[in-house]
Short mmCIF file of N, CA and C in Angstrom, two decimals:
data_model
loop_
_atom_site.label_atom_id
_atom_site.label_comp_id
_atom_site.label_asym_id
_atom_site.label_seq_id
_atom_site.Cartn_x
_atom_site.Cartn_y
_atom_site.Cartn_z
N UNK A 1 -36.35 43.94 -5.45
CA UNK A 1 -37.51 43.11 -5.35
C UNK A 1 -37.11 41.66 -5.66
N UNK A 2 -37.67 40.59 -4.66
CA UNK A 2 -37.23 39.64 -5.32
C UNK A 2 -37.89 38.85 -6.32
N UNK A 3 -37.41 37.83 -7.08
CA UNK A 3 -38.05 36.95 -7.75
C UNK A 3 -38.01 35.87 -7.92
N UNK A 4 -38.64 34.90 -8.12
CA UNK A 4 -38.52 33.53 -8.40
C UNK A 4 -37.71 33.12 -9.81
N UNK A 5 -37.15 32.36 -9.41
CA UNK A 5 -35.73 31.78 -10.91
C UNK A 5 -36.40 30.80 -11.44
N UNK A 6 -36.52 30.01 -12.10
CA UNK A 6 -36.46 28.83 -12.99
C UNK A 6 -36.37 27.53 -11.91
N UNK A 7 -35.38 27.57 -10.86
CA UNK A 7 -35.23 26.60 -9.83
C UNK A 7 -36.54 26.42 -9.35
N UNK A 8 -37.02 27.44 -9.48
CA UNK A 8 -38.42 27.56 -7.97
C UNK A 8 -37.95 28.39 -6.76
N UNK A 9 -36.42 28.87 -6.29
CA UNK A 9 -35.76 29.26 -5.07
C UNK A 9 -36.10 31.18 -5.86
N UNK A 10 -36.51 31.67 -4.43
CA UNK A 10 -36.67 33.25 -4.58
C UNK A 10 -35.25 33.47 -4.27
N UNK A 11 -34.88 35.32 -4.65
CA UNK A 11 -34.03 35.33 -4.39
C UNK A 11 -33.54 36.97 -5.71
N UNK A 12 -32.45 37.87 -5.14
CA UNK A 12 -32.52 39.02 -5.55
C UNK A 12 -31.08 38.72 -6.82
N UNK A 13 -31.12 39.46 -7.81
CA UNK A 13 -29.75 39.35 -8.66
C UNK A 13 -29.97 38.36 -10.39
N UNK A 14 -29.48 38.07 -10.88
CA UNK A 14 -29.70 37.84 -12.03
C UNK A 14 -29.97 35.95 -12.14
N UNK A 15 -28.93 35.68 -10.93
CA UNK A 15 -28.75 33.98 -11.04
C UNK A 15 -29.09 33.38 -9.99
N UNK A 16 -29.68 32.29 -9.87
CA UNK A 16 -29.45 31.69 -8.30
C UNK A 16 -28.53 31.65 -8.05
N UNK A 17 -27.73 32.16 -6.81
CA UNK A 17 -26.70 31.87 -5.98
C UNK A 17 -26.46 30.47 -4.97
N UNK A 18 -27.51 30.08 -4.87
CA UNK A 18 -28.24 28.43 -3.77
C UNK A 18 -27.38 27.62 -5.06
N UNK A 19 -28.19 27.73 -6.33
CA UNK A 19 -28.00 26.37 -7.53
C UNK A 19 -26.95 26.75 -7.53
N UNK A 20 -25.99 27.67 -8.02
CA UNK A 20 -24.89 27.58 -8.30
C UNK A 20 -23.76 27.34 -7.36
N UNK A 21 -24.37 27.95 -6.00
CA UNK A 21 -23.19 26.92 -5.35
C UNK A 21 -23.29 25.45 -5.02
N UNK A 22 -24.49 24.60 -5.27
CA UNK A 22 -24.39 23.61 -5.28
C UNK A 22 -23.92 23.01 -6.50
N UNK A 23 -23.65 23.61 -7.78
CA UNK A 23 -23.36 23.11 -9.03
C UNK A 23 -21.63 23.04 -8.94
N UNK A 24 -21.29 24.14 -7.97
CA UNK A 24 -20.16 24.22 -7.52
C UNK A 24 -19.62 23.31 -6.79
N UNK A 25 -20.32 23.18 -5.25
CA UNK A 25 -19.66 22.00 -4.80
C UNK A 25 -19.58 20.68 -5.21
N UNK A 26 -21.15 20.50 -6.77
CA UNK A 26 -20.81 18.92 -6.98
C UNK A 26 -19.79 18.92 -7.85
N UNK A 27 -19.26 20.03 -8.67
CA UNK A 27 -18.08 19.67 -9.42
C UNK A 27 -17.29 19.05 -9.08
N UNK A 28 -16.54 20.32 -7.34
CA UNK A 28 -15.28 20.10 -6.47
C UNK A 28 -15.82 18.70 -6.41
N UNK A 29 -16.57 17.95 -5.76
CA UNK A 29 -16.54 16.61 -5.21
C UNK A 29 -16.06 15.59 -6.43
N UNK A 30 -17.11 15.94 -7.75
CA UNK A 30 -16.58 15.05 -9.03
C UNK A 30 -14.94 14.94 -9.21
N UNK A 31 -14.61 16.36 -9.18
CA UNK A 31 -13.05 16.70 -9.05
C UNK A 31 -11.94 15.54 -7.68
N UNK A 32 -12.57 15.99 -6.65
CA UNK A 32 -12.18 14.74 -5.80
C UNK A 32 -12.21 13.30 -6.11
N UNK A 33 -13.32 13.06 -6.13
CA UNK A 33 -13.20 11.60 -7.02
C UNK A 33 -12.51 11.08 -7.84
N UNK A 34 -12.24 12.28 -9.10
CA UNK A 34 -12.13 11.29 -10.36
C UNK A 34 -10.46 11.40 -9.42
N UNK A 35 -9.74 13.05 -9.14
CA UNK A 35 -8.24 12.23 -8.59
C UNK A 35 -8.08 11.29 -7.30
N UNK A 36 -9.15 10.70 -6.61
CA UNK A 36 -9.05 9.80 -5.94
C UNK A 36 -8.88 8.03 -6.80
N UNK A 37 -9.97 8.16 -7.45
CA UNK A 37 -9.84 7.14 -8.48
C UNK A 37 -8.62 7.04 -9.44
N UNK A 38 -7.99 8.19 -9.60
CA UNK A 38 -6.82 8.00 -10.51
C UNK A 38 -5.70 7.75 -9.30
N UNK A 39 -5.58 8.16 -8.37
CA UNK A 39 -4.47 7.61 -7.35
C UNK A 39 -4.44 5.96 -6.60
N UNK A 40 -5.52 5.69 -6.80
CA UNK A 40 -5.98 4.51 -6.49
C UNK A 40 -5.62 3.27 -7.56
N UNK A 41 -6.05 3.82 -9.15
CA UNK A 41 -5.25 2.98 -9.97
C UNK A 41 -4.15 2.88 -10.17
N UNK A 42 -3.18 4.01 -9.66
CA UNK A 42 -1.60 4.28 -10.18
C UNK A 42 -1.45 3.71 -9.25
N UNK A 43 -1.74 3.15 -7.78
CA UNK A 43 -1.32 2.25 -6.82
C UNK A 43 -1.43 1.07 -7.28
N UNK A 44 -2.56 0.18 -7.98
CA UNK A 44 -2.46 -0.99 -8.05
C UNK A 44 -1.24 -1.34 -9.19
N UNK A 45 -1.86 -0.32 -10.18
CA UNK A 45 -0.43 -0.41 -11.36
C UNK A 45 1.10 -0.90 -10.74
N UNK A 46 1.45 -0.01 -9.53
CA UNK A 46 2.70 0.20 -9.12
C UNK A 46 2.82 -1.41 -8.42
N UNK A 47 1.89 -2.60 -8.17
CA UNK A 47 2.07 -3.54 -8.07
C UNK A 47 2.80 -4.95 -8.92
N UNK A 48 2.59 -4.55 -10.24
CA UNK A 48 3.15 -4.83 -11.35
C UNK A 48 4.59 -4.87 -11.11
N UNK A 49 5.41 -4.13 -10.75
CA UNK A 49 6.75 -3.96 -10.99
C UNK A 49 7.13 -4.82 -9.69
N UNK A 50 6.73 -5.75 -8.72
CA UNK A 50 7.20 -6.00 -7.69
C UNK A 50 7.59 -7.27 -8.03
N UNK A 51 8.80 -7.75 -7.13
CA UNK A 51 9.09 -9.29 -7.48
C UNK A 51 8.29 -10.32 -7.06
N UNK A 52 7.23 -9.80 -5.72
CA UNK A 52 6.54 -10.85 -5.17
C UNK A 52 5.40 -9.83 -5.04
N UNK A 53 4.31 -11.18 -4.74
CA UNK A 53 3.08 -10.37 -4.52
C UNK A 53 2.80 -9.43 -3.13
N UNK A 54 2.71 -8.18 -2.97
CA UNK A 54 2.78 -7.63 -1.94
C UNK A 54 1.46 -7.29 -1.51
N UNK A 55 0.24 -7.46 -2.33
CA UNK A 55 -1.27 -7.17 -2.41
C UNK A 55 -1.70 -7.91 -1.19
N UNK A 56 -1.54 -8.68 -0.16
CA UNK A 56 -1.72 -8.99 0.71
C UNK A 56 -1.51 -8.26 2.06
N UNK A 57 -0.59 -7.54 1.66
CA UNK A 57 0.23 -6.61 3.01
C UNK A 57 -1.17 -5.74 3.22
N UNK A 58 -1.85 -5.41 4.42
CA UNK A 58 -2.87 -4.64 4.65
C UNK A 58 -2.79 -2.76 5.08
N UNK A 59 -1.31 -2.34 4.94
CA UNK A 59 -0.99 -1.20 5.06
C UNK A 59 -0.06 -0.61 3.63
N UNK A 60 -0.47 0.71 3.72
CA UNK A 60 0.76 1.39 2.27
C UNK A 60 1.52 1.05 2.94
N UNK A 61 2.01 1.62 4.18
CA UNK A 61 2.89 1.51 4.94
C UNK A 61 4.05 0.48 4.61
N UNK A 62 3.79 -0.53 4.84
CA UNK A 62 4.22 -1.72 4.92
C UNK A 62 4.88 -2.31 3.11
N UNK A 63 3.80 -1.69 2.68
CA UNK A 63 3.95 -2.19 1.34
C UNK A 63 5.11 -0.95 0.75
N UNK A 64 5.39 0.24 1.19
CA UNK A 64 6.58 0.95 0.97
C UNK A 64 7.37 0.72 1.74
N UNK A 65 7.62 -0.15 3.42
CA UNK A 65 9.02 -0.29 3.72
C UNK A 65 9.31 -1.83 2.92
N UNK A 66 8.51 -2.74 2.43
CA UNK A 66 8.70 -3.76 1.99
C UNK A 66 9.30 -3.87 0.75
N UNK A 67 9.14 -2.55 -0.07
CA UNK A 67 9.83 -2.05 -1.72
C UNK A 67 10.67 -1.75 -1.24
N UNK A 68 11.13 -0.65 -0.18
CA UNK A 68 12.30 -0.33 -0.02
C UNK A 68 13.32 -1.19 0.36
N UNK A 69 13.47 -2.18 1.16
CA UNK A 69 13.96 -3.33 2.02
C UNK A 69 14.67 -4.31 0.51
N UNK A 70 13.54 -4.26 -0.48
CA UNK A 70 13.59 -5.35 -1.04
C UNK A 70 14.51 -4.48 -2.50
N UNK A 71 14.30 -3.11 -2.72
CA UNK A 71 15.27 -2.29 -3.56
C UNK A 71 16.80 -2.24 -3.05
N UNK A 72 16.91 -2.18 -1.74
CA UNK A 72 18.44 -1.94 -1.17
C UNK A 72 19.07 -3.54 -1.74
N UNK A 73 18.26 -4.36 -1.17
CA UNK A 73 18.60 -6.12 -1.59
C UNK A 73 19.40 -6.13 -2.60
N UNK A 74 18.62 -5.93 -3.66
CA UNK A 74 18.58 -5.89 -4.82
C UNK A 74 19.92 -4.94 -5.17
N UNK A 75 20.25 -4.02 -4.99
CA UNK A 75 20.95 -2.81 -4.83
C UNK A 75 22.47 -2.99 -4.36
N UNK A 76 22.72 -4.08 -3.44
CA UNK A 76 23.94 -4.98 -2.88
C UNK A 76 23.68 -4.52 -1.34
N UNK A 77 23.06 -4.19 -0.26
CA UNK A 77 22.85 -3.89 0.95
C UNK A 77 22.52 -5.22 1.45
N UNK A 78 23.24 -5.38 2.65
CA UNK A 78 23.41 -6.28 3.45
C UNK A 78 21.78 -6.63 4.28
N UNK A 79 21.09 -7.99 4.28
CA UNK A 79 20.27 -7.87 5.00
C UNK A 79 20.22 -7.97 6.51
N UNK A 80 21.66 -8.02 6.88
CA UNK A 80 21.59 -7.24 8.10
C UNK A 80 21.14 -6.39 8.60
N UNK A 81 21.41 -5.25 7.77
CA UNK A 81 21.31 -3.58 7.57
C UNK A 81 19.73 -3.80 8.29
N UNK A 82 18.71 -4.32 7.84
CA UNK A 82 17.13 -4.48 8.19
C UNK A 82 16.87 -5.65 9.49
N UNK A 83 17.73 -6.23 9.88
CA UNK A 83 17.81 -7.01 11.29
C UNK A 83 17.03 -8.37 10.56
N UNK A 84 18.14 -8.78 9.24
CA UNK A 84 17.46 -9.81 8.86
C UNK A 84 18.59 -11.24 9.33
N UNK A 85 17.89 -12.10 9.71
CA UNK A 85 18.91 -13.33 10.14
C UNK A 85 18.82 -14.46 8.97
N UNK A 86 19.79 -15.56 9.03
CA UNK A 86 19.42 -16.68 8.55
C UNK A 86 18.42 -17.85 9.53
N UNK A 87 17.96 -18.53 9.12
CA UNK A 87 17.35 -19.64 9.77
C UNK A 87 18.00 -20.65 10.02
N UNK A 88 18.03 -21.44 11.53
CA UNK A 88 18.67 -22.16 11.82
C UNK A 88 18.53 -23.38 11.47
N UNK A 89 17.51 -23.46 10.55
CA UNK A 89 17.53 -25.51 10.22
C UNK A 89 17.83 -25.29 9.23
N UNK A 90 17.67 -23.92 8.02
CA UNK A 90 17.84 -23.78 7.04
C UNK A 90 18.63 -22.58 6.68
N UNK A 91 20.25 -22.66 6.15
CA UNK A 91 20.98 -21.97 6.26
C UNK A 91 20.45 -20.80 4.79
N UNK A 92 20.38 -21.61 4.25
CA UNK A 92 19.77 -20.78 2.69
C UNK A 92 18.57 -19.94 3.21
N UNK A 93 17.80 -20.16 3.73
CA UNK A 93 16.48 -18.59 3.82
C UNK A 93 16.84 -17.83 4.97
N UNK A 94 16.64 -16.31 4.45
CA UNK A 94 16.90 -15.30 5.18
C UNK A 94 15.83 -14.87 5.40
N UNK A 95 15.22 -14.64 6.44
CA UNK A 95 14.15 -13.90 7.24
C UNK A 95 14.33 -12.45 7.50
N UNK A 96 13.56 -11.37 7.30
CA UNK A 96 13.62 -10.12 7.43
C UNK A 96 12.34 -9.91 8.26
N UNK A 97 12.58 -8.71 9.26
CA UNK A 97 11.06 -8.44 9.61
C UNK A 97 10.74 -6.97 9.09
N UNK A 98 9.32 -7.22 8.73
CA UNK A 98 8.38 -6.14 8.50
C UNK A 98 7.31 -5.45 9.26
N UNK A 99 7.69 -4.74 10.04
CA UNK A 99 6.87 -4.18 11.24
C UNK A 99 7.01 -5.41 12.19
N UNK A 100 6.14 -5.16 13.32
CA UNK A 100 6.28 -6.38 14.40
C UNK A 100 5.10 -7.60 13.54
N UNK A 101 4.37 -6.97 12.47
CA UNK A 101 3.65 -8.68 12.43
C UNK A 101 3.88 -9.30 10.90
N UNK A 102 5.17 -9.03 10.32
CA UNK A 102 5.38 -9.89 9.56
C UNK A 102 6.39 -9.47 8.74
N UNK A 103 7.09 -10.74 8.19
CA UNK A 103 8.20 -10.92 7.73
C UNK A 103 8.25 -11.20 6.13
N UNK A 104 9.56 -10.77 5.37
CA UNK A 104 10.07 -11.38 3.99
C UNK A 104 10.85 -11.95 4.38
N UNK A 105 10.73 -13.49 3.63
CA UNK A 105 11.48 -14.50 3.36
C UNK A 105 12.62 -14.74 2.20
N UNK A 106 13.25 -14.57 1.96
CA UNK A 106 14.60 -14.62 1.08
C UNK A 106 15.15 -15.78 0.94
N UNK A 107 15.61 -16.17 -0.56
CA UNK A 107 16.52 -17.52 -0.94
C UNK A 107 17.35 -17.26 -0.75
N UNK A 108 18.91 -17.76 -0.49
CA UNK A 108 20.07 -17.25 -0.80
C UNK A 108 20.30 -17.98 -2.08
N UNK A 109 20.96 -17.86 -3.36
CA UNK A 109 20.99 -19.28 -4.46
C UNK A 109 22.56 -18.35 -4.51
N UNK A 110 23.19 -18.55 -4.27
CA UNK A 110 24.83 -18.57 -4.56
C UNK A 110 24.99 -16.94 -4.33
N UNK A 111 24.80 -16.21 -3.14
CA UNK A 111 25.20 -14.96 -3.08
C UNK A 111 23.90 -14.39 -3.11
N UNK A 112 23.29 -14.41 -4.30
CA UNK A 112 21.97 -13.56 -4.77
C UNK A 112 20.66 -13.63 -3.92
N UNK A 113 20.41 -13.05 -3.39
CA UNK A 113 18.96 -13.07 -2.31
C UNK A 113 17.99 -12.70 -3.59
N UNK A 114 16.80 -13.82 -3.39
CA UNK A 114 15.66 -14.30 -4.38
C UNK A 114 14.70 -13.86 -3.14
N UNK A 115 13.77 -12.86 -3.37
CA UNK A 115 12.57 -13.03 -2.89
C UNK A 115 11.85 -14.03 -2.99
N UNK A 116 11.35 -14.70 -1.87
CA UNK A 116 10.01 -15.81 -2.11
C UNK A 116 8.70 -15.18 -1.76
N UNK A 117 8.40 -14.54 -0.22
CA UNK A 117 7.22 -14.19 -0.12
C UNK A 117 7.02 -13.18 1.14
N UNK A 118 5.72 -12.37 1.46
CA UNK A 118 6.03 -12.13 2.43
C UNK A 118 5.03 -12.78 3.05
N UNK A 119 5.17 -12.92 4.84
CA UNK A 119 4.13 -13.69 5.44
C UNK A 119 3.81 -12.89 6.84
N UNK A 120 2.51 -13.32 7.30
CA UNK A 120 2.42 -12.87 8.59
C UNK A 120 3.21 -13.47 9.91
N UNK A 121 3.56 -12.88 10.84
CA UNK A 121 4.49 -13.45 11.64
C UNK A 121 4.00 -15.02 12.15
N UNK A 122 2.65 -14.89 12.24
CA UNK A 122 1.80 -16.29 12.86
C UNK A 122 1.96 -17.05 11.50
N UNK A 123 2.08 -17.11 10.41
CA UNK A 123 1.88 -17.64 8.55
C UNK A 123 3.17 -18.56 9.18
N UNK A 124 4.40 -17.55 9.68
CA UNK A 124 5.71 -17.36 9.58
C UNK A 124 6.23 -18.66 10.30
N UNK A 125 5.68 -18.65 11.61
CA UNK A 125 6.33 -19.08 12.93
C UNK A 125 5.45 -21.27 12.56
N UNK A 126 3.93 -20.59 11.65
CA UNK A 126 3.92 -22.11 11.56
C UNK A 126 3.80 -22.98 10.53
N UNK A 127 4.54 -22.11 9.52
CA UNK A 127 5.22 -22.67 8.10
C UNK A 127 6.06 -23.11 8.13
N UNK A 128 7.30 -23.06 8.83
CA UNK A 128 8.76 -22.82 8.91
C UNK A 128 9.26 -23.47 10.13
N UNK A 129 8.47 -24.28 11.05
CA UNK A 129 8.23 -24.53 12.15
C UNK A 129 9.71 -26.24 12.01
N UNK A 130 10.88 -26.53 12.10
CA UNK A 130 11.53 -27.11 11.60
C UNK A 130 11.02 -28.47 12.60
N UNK A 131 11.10 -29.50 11.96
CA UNK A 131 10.57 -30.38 12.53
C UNK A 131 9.84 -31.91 11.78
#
């Protein structure tokens, strides 16, 4: 026989089965959240450790081949290795590209490649524009 619960929902057995699976799915979702929110802060955190500001770059993507690029550097790897050139008015900055729309810029100061920044290829082409 059925009966009415406490909810107001009819229904046969000791508990609502309706409330409790909705008590259920709002957990899972709380559960989603809070580790969405915690992956989300351990990303910005992981900004901290960078030599330049990379919070501009609009992809993870980009912002992990741009750590990596910039760890090998660092590491003694040639920026060749990444199809990076020098600049022709300016023998000291090394240009690297990052995907097709934008580039890290590099000091040379006696051997040692200094990150300066990264830029968009258009930032790139009319910053640097020698002239």
């Amino acid at each position: 026989m059925k009966k009415t619960f406490p909810c107001g929902h009819r229904g046969l057995g000791r508990i609502c089965h309706r409330c409790a699976d909705e008590r259920r799915a709002s957990a899972a979702a709380e559960a989603a959240r809070a580790g969405a929110r915690a992956e989300k802060d351990a990303w910005e955190a992981s900004f901290a450790g960078d030599p330049i500001d990379l919070r501009d770059l609009p992809e993870r993507a980009l912002v992990t081949k741009t750590r990596e690029i910039l760890r090998a550097i660092a590491g003694g790897d040639d920026y060749t290795r990444f199809h990076g050139k020098r600049l022709s008015f300016d023998r000291g900055l090394v240009s690297v590209p990052i995907g097709k729309r934008y580039r890290l810029l590099l000091r040379d100061e006696g051997g040692v490649l200094r990150p300066i920044e990264v830029l968009t290829h258009e930032a790139y082409n009319n910053r640097l524009r020698p002239g």
